[in-house]
Coordinates of C-alpha atoms in Angstrom, one line a residue:
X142 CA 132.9 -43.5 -41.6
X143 CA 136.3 -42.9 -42.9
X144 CA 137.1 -41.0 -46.6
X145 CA 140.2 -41.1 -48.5
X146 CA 140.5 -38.6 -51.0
X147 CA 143.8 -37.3 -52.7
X148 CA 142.6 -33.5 -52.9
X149 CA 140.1 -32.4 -50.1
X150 CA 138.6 -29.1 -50.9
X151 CA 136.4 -27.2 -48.3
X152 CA 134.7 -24.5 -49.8
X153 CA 133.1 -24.0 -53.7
X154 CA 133.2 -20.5 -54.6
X155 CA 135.1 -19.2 -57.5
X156 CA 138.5 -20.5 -55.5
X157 CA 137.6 -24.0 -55.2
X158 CA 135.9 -24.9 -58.1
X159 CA 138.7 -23.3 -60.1
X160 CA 141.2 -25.5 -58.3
X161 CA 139.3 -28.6 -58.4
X162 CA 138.9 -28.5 -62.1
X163 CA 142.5 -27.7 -62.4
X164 CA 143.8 -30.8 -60.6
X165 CA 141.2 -33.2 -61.6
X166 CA 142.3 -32.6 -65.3
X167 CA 145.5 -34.0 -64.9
X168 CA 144.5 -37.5 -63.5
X169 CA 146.9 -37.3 -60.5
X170 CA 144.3 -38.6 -58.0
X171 CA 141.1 -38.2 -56.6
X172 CA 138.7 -35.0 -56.5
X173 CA 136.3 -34.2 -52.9
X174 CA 134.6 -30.6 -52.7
X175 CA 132.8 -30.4 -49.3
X176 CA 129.7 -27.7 -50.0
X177 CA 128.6 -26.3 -46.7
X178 CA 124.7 -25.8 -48.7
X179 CA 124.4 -26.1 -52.3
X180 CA 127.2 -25.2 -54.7
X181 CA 125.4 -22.2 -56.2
X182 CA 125.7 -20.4 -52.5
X183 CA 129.0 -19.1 -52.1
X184 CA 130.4 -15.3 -52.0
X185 CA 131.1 -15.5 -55.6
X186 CA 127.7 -15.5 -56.9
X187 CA 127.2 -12.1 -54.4
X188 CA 129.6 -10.5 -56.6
X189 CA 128.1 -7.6 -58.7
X190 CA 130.9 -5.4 -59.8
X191 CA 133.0 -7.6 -62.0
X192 CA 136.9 -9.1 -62.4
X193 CA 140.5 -7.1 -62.6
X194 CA 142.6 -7.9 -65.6
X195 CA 144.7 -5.6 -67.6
X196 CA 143.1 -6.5 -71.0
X197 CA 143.3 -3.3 -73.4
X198 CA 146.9 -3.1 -73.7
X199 CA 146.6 0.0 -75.9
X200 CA 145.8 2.9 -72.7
X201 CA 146.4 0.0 -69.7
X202 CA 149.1 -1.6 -68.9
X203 CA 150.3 -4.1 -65.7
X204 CA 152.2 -1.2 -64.1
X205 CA 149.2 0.6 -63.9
X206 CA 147.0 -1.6 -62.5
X207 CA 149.8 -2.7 -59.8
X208 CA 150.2 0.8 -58.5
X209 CA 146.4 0.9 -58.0
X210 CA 146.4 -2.1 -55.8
X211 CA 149.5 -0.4 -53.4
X212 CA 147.7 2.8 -53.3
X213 CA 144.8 1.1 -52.2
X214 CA 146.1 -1.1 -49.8
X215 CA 148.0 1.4 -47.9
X216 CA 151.4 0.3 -49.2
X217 CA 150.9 -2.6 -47.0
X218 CA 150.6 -4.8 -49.9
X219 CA 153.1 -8.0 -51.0
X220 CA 154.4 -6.3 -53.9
X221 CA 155.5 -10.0 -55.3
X222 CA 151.4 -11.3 -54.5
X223 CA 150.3 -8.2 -56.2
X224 CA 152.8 -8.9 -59.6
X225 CA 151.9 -12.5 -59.4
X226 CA 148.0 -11.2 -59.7
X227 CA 148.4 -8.8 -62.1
X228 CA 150.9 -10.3 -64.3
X229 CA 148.7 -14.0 -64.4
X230 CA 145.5 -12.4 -64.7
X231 CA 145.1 -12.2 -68.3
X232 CA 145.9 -16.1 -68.9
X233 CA 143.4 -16.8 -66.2
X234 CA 140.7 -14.7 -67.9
X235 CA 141.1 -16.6 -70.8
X236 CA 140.9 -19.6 -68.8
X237 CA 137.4 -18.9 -67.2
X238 CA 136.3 -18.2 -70.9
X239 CA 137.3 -21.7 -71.9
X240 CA 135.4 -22.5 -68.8
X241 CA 132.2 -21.1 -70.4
X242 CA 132.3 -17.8 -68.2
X243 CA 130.9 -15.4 -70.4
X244 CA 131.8 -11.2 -70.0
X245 CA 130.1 -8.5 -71.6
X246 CA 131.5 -7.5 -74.9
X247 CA 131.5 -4.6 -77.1
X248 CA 130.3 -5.0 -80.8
X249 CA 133.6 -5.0 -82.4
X250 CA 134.2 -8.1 -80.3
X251 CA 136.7 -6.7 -77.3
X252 CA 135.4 -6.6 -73.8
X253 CA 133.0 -3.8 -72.6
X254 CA 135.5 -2.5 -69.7
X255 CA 133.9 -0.7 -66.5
X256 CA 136.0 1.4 -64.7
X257 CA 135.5 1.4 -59.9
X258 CA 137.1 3.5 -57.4
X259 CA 140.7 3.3 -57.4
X260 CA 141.4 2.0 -60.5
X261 CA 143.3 4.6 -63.2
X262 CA 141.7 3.0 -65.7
X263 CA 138.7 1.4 -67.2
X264 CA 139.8 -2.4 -66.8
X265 CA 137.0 -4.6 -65.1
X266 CA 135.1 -7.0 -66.9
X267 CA 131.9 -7.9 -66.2
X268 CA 128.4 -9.7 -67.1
X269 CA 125.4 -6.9 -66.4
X270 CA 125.8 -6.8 -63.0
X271 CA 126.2 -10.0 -61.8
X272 CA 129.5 -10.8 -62.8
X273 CA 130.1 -13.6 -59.7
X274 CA 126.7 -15.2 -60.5
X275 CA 128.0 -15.8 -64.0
X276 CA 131.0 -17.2 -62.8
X277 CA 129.8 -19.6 -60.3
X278 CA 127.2 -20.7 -63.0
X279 CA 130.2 -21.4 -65.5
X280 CA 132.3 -23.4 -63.2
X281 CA 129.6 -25.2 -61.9
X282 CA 128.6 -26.6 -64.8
X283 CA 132.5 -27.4 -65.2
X284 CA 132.4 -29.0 -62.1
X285 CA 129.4 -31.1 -62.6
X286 CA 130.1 -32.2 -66.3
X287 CA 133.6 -33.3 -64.5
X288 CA 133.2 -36.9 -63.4
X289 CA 136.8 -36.8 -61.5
X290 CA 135.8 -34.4 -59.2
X291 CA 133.1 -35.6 -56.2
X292 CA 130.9 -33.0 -54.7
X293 CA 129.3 -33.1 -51.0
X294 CA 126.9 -30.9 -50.5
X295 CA 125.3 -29.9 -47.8
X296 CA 128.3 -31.2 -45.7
X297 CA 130.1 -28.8 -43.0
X298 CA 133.7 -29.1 -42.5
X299 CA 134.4 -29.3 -38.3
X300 CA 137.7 -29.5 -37.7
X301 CA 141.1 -29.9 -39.8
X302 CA 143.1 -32.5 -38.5
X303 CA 146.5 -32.8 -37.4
X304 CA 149.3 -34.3 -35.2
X305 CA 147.1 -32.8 -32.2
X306 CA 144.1 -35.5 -33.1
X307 CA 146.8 -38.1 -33.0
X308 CA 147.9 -37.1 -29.4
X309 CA 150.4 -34.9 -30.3
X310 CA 151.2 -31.5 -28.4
X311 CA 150.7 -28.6 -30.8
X312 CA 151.8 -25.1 -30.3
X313 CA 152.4 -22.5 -32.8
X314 CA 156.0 -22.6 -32.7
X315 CA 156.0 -26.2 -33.5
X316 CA 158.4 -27.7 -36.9
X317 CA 156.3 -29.2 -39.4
X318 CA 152.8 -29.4 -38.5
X319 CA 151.1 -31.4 -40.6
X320 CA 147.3 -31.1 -42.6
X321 CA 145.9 -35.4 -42.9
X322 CA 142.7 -34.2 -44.1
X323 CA 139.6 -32.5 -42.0
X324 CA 136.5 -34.0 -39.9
X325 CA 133.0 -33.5 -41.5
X326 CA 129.5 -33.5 -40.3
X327 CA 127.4 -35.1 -42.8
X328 CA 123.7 -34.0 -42.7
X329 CA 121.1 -37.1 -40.9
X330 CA 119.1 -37.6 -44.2
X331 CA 120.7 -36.1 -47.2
X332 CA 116.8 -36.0 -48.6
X333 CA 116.2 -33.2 -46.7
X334 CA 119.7 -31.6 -44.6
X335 CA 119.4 -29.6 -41.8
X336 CA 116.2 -29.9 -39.8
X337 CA 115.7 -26.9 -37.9
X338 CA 113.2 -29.2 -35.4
X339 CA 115.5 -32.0 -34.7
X340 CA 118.2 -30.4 -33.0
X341 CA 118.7 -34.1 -31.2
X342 CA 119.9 -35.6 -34.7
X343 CA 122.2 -32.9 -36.4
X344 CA 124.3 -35.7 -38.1
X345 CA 127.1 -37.6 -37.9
X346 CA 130.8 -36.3 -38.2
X347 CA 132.9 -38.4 -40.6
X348 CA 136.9 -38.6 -41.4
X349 CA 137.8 -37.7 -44.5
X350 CA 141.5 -38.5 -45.0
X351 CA 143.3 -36.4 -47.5
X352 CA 147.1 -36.3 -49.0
X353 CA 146.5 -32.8 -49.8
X354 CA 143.8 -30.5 -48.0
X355 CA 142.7 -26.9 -49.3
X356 CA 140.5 -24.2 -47.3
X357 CA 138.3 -22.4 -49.5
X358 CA 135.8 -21.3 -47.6
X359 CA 135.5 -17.9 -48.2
X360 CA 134.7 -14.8 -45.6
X361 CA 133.3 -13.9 -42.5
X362 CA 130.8 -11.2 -42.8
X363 CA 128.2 -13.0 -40.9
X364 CA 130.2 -11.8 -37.9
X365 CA 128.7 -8.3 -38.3
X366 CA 124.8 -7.7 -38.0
X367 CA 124.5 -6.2 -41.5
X368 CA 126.5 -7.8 -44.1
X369 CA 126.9 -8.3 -48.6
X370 CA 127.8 -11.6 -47.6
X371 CA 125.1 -15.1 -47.2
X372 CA 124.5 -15.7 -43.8
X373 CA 126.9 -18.9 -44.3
X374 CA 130.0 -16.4 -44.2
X375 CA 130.9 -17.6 -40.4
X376 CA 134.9 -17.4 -41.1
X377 CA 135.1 -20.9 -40.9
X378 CA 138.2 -21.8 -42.2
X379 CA 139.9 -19.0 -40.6
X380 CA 138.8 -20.0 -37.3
X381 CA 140.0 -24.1 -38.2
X382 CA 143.2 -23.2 -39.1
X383 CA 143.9 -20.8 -36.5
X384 CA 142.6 -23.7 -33.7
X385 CA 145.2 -25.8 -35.9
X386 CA 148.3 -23.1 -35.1
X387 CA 148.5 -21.8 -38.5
X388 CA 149.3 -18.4 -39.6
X389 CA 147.0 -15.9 -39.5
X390 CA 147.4 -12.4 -40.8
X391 CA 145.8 -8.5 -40.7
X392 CA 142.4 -9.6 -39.7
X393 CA 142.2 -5.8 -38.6
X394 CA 141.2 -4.8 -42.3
X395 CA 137.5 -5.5 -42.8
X396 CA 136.5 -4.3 -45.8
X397 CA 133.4 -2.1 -45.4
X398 CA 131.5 -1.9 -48.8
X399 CA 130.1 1.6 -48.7
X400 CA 127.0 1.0 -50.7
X401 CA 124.4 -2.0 -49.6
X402 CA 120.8 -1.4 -50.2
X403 CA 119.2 -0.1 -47.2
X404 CA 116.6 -2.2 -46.2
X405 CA 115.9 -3.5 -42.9
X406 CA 114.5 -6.7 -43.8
X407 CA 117.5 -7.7 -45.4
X408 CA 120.6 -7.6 -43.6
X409 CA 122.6 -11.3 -44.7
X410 CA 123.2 -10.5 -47.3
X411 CA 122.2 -6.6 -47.5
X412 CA 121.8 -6.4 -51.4
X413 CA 124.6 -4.8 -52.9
X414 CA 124.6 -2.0 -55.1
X415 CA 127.9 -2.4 -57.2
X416 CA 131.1 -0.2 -57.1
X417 CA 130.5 -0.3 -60.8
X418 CA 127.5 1.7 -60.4
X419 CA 130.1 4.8 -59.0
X420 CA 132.2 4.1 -61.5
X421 CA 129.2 4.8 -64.2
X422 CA 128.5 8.5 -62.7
X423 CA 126.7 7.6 -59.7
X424 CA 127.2 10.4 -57.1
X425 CA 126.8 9.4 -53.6
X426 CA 124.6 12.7 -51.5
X427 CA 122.5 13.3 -48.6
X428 CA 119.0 12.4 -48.7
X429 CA 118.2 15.9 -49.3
X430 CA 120.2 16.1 -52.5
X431 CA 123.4 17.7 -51.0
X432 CA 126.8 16.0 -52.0
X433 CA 129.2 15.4 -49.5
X434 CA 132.0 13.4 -51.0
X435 CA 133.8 16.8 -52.0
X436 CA 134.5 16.9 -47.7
X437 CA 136.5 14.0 -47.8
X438 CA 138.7 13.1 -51.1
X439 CA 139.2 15.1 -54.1
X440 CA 138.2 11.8 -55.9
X441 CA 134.6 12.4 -55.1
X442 CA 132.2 9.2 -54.9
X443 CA 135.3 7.5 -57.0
X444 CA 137.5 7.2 -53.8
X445 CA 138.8 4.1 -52.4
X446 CA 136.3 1.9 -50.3
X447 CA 137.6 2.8 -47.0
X448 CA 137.8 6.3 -47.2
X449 CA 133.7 6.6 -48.9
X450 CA 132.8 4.3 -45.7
X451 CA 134.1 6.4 -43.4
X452 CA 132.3 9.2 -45.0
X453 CA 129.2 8.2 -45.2
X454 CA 129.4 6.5 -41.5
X455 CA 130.4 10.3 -40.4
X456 CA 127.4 11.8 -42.7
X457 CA 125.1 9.6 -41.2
X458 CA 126.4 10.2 -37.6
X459 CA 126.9 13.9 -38.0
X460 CA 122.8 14.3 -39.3
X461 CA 121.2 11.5 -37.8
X462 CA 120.2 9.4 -40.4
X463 CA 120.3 6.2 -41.1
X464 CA 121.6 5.9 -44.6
X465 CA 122.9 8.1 -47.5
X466 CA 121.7 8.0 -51.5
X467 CA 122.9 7.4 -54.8
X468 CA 122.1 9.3 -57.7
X469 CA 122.3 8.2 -61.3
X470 CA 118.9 10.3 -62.2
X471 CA 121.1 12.1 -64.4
X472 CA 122.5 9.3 -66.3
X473 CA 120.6 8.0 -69.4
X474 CA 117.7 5.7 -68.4
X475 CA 118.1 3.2 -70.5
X476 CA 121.1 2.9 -70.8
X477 CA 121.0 2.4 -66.5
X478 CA 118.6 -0.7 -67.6
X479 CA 120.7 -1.8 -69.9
X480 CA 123.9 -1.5 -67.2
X481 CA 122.3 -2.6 -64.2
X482 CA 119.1 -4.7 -64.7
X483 CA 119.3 -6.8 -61.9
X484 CA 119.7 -3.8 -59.5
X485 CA 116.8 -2.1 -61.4
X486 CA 114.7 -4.9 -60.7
X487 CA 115.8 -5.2 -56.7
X488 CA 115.4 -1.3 -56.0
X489 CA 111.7 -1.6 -58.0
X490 CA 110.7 -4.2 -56.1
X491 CA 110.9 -2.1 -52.9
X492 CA 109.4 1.2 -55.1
X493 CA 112.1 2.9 -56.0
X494 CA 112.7 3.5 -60.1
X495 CA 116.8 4.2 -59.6
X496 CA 115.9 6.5 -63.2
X497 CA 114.2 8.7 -61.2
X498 CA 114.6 8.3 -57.8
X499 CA 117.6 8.1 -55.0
X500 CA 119.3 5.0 -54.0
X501 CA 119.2 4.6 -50.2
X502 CA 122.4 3.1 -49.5
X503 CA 124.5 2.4 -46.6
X504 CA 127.7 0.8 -45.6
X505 CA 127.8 -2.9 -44.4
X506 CA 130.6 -5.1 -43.5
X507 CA 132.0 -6.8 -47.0
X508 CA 135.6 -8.4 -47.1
X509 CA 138.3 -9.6 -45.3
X510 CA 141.4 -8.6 -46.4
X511 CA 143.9 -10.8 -44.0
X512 CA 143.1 -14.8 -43.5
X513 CA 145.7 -17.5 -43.4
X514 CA 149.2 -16.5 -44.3
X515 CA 150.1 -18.1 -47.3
X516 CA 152.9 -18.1 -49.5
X517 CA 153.2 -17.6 -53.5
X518 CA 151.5 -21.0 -54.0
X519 CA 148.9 -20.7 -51.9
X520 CA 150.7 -22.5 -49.3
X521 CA 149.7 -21.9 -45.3
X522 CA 152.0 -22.6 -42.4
X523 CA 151.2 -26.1 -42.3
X524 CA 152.3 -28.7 -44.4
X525 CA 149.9 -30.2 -46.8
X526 CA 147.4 -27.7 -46.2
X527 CA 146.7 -25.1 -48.7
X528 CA 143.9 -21.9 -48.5
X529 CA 142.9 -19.7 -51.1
X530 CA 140.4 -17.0 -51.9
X531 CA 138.9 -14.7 -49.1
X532 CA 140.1 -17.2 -46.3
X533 CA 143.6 -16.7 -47.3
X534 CA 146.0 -13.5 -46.8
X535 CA 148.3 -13.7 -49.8
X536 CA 149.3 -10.2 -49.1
X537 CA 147.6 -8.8 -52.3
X538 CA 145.0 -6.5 -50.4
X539 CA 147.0 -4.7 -47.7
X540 CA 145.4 -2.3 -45.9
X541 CA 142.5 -2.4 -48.2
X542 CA 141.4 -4.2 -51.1
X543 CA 141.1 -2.5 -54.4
X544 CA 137.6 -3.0 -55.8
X545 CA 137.7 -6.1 -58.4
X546 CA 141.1 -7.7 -57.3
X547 CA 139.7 -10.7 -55.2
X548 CA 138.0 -12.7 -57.7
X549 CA 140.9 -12.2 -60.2
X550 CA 143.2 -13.2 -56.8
X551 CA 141.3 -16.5 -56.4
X552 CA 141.4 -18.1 -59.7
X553 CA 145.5 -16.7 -60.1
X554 CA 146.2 -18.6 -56.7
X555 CA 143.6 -21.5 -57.3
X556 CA 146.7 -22.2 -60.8
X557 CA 149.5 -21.5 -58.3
X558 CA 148.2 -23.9 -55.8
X559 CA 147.2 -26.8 -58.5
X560 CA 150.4 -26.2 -59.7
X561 CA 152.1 -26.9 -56.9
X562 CA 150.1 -29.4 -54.7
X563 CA 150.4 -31.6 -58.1
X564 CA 154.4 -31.4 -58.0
X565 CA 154.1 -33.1 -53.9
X566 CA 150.6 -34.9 -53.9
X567 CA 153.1 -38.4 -55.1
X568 CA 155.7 -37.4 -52.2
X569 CA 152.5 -37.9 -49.2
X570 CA 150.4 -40.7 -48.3
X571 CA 147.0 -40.8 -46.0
X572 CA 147.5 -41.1 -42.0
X573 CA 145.7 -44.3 -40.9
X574 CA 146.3 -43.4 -37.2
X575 CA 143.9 -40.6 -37.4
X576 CA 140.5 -41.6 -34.7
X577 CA 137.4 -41.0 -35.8
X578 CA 135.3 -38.2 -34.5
X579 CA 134.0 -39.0 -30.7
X580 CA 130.1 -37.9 -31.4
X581 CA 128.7 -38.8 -28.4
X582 CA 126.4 -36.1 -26.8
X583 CA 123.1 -34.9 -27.5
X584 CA 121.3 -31.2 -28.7
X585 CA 118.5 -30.1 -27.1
X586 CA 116.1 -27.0 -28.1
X587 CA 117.0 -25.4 -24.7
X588 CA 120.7 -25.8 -26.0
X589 CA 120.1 -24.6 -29.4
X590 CA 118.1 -21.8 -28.0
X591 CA 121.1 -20.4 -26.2
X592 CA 123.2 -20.8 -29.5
X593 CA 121.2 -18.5 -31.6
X594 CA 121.2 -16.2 -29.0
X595 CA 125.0 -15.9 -28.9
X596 CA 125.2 -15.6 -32.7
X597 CA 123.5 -12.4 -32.0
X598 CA 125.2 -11.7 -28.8
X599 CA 128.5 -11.8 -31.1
X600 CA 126.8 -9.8 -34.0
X601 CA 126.0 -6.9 -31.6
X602 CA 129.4 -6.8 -30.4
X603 CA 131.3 -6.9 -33.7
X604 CA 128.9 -4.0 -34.9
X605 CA 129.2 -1.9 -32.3
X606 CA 132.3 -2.0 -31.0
X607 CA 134.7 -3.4 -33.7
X608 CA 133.4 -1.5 -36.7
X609 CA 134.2 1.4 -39.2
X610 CA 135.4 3.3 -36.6
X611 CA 136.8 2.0 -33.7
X612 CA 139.3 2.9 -30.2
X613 CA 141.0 1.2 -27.8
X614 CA 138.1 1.3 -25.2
X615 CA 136.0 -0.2 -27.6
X616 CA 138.2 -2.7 -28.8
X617 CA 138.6 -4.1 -25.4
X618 CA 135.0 -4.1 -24.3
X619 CA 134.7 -6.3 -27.5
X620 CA 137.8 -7.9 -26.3
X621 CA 135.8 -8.7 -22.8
X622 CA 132.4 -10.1 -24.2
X623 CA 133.8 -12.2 -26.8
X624 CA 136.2 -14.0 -23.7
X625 CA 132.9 -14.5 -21.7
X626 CA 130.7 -15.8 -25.2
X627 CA 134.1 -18.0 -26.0
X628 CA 133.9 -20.0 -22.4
X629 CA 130.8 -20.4 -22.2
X630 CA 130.6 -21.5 -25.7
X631 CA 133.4 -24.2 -25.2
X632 CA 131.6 -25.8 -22.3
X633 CA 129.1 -26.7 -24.4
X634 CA 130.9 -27.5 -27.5
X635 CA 132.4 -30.6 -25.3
X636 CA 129.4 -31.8 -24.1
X637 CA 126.9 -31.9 -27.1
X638 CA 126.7 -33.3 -30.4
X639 CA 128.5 -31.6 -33.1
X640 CA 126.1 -29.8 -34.8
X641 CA 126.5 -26.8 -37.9
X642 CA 124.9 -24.0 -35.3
X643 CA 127.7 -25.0 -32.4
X644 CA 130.7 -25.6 -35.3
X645 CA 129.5 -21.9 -36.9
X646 CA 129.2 -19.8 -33.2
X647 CA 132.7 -21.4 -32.5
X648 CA 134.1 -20.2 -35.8
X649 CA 132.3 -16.3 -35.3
X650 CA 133.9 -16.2 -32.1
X651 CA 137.1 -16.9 -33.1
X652 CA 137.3 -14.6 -35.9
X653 CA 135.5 -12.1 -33.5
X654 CA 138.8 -12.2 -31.5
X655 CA 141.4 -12.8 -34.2
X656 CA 139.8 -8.8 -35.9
X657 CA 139.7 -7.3 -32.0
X658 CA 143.0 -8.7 -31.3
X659 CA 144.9 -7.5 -34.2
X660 CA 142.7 -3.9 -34.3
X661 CA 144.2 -3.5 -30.8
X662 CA 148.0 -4.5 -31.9
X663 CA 148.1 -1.9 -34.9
X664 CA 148.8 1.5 -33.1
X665 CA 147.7 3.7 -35.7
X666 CA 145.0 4.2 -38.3
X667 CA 146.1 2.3 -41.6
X668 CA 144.0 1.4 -44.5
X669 CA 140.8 0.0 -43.3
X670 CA 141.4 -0.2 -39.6
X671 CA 140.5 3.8 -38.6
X672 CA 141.1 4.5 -34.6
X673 CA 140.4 7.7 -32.9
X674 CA 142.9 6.6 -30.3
X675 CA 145.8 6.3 -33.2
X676 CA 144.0 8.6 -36.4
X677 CA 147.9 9.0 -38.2
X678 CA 149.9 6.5 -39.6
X679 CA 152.6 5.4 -37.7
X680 CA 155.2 6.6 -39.9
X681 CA 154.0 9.9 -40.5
X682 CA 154.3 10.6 -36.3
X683 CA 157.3 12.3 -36.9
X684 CA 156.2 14.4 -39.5

């Protein structure tokens, strides 16, 4: 079946709701969100710690909180993406308020500002501590009380399409490539999606036809064993527009947050104990009470993410353990209710009163801070395609991303991008010549058998070889078994039936390869990419 849409959006986090609402307000044509599951799963709602905004102008200020983001990110950081962020922030706040997002406030009225590592200044807003939930629950009920904007859920986005589905020869140094809209597998009964025990009948894979087409489809976490992110993060749009020649950039910077709840059962997502909770007096020490953090960065447990990863990874290495703790014993127990109730609840639930007792923590893979290349608009390589939020590389994160920058980074770009895709959505028109999906093939359980296995195969690989810390030896040992998972993988991609498990192994192993590939390019250790092959910066060599 074939779809025509003016605005195709593939992905409904904070990102693409916030765009979608933004373009469907201005009656300029129609509204399609694809929803891999349900629209409340998406990274955003995983989001604890809270949003970056300069907002109390009388001790912050933008200069301020731009500085924080280039220390963090190395100095590899767009200095215009980071003033585009900063500067837009505020407006954008006020924007989700309108939206029905409510933050915390103090009783005078003015927001109740938390201060996280790297930050100079007490400037992230938050609700408790489940800040994304609140904001995916506020734009969804945007997005549902919007009757301009159509939502698909439980719909998987395949492939993009471009001149290379039309017969076209594609290469990455090709003029004006061109984004017509993206192939989508629709679940076989929309009663009840995804059938784990009829492989045979996964779907079918439809056209939808768009003038304007925007990847929103957040990380890639699910890449690594133990991850913050829903198993769903499989890099998807990443790996579609990379397989559709579009930019890609510094997919060597996974952000590793330091602190995930350690617990074994739980490992996508790992449940995350918020930066916020450092930035409250948490101190981060061995399970036998000794700090460590004084080792490492005269910050403390306040230093940048990278650098407290490493740390504890060491710690946990050096002593033979398999996580670390967090102490706020010392704080006032109520007021930790009061702070943190939801991450009271969690760590109760597994017996652990966080008033009285340690936090067993430990790092687990988090963010990625490079994506598709885009512009100031949100703009990739390829015409009429646009990405935005974790999939995208705006340039904003560098080397490392400073704690409460991305979900302030997707809602600036989401008005950058609506801004701009309204100006050209007249100028285009959809490409009738585009053929509909070939879907013959079947799925066996033998064949889906082999698939989960290779998810795991490429979880192992990721983990151990392409991780905190990495080298050269590892990286190509990764480099190795993702080339062998990738071929074998292929040949069976072209002879069954599209199905979500096939589309999402594809997509890991891309992104697999994309993060060993650019680990090995980089020559030195630089933000979050740390290798004991290269361990100084390449401009400090001659030093």
């Amino acid at each position: 079946m074939v779809y025509k849409y003016d605005f195709l959006v593939i992905g409904a986090g904070v990102a693409g709701m916030s765009y979608a609402l933004k373009v469907a307000r201005e009656k300029k044509g129609t509204v399609c969100m694809i929803c891999k599951t349900s629209l409340d799963e998406a990274n955003t709602s995983f989001a604890q710690g809270g949003v970056a905004s300069v907002t109390n102008l009388a001790v912050d200020d933008f200069d301020k909180h731009i500085e924080d983001t280039m220390i963090a990110g190395d100095y590899i950081s767009d200095r215009a993406a980071v003033e585009q962020v900063v500067r837009k922030a505020p407006a954008q706040i006020k924007e989700l308020v309108k939206w029905g997002v409510n933050f915390d406030r103090k009783e005078d009225g003015t927001f109740d500002l938390h201060r996280e590592g790297g930050h100079s200044e007490f400037r992230i807003l938050h609700h408790a501590d489940d800040t994304g939930a609140e904001i995916q629950r506020g734009l969804m009920a945007a997005v549902r009380a919007c009757p301009d904007i159509t939502v698909k859920e439980n719909h998987f986005a395949v492939e993009i399409i471009t001149q290379h589905h039309l017969g076209v020869r594609v290469t990455r140094r090709s003029p004006h490539i061109k984004c017509y809209g993206a192939y989508v597998l629709a679940p076989s009964n929309p009663e009840n999606p995804g059938n784990p025990d009829n492989p045979a009948n996964p779907g079918t894979v439809d056209t939808y036809l768009a003038k304007v087409t925007v990847l929103c489809t957040g990380g890639c976490g699910a890449v690594y064993l133990t991850t913050s992110n829903p198993v769903i993060a499989t890099g998807d749009g990443i790996a579609m527009a990379y397989r559709a020649k579009a930019t890609v950039a510094d997919m060597e910077f996974v952000q590793f947050h330091p602190t995930v709840l350690h617990n074994p059962k739980e490992t996508h997502p790992a449940y995350l104990i918020t930066e916020a909770m450092r930035g409250y007096g948490g101190i981060l020490k061995l399970p036998n009470g000794q700090t460590f953090m004084e080792k490492y960065d005269e910050r403390l447990s306040l230093a940048p993410r990278d650098i407290v990863a490493r740390a504890i990874d060491k710690e946990m290495k050096i002593h033979g353990i398999d996580h670390v703790c967090l102490d706020v014993t010392h704080k006032d127990p109520a007021e930790t209710r009061h702070h943190f109730p939801n991450i009271y609840q969690k760590c109760l639930s597994m017996g652990v009163d966080i008033t009285t007792d340690y936090i067993p923590v430990r790092p687990a893979a988090h963010y990625m801070c490079g994506g598709i290349k885009v512009d100031l608009n949100g703009q990739t390589s390829i015409e009429q395609l646009y990405a935005l939020g974790e999939c995208s590389c705006t340039g904003l994160h560098g080397g490392n991303r400073l704690a409460s920058n991305s979900l302030i980074e997707a809602v600036v770009y989401a008005d950058a991008a609506a801004k701009d895709s309204l100006k050209h959505v007249d100028l285009y028109d959809w490409n009738d010549q585009v053929p509909e999906w070939n879907d013959e093939g079947t799925m066996t359980n033998e064949e889906k058998v082999l698939i989960t296995q290779s998810i795991k195969e490429v979880n192992q690989i990721m983990s151990n070889y392409v991780g905190i810390v990495r080298s050269d030896l590892r990286l190509h040992r990764a480099w190795d078994r993702l080339d062998m998972l990738y071929e074998e993988t292929e040949r069976l991609f072209k002879r069954v039936k599209a199905s979500r498990d096939i589309c999402e192994l594809r997509n890991m192993i891309n992104v697999g390869y994309l993060i060993t590939r650019f680990a090995l390019e980089r020559k030195e250790s630089r933000g979050l990419h740390f290798t004991i092959d290269y361990p100084v910066h390449a401009y400090d060599k001659n030093q």
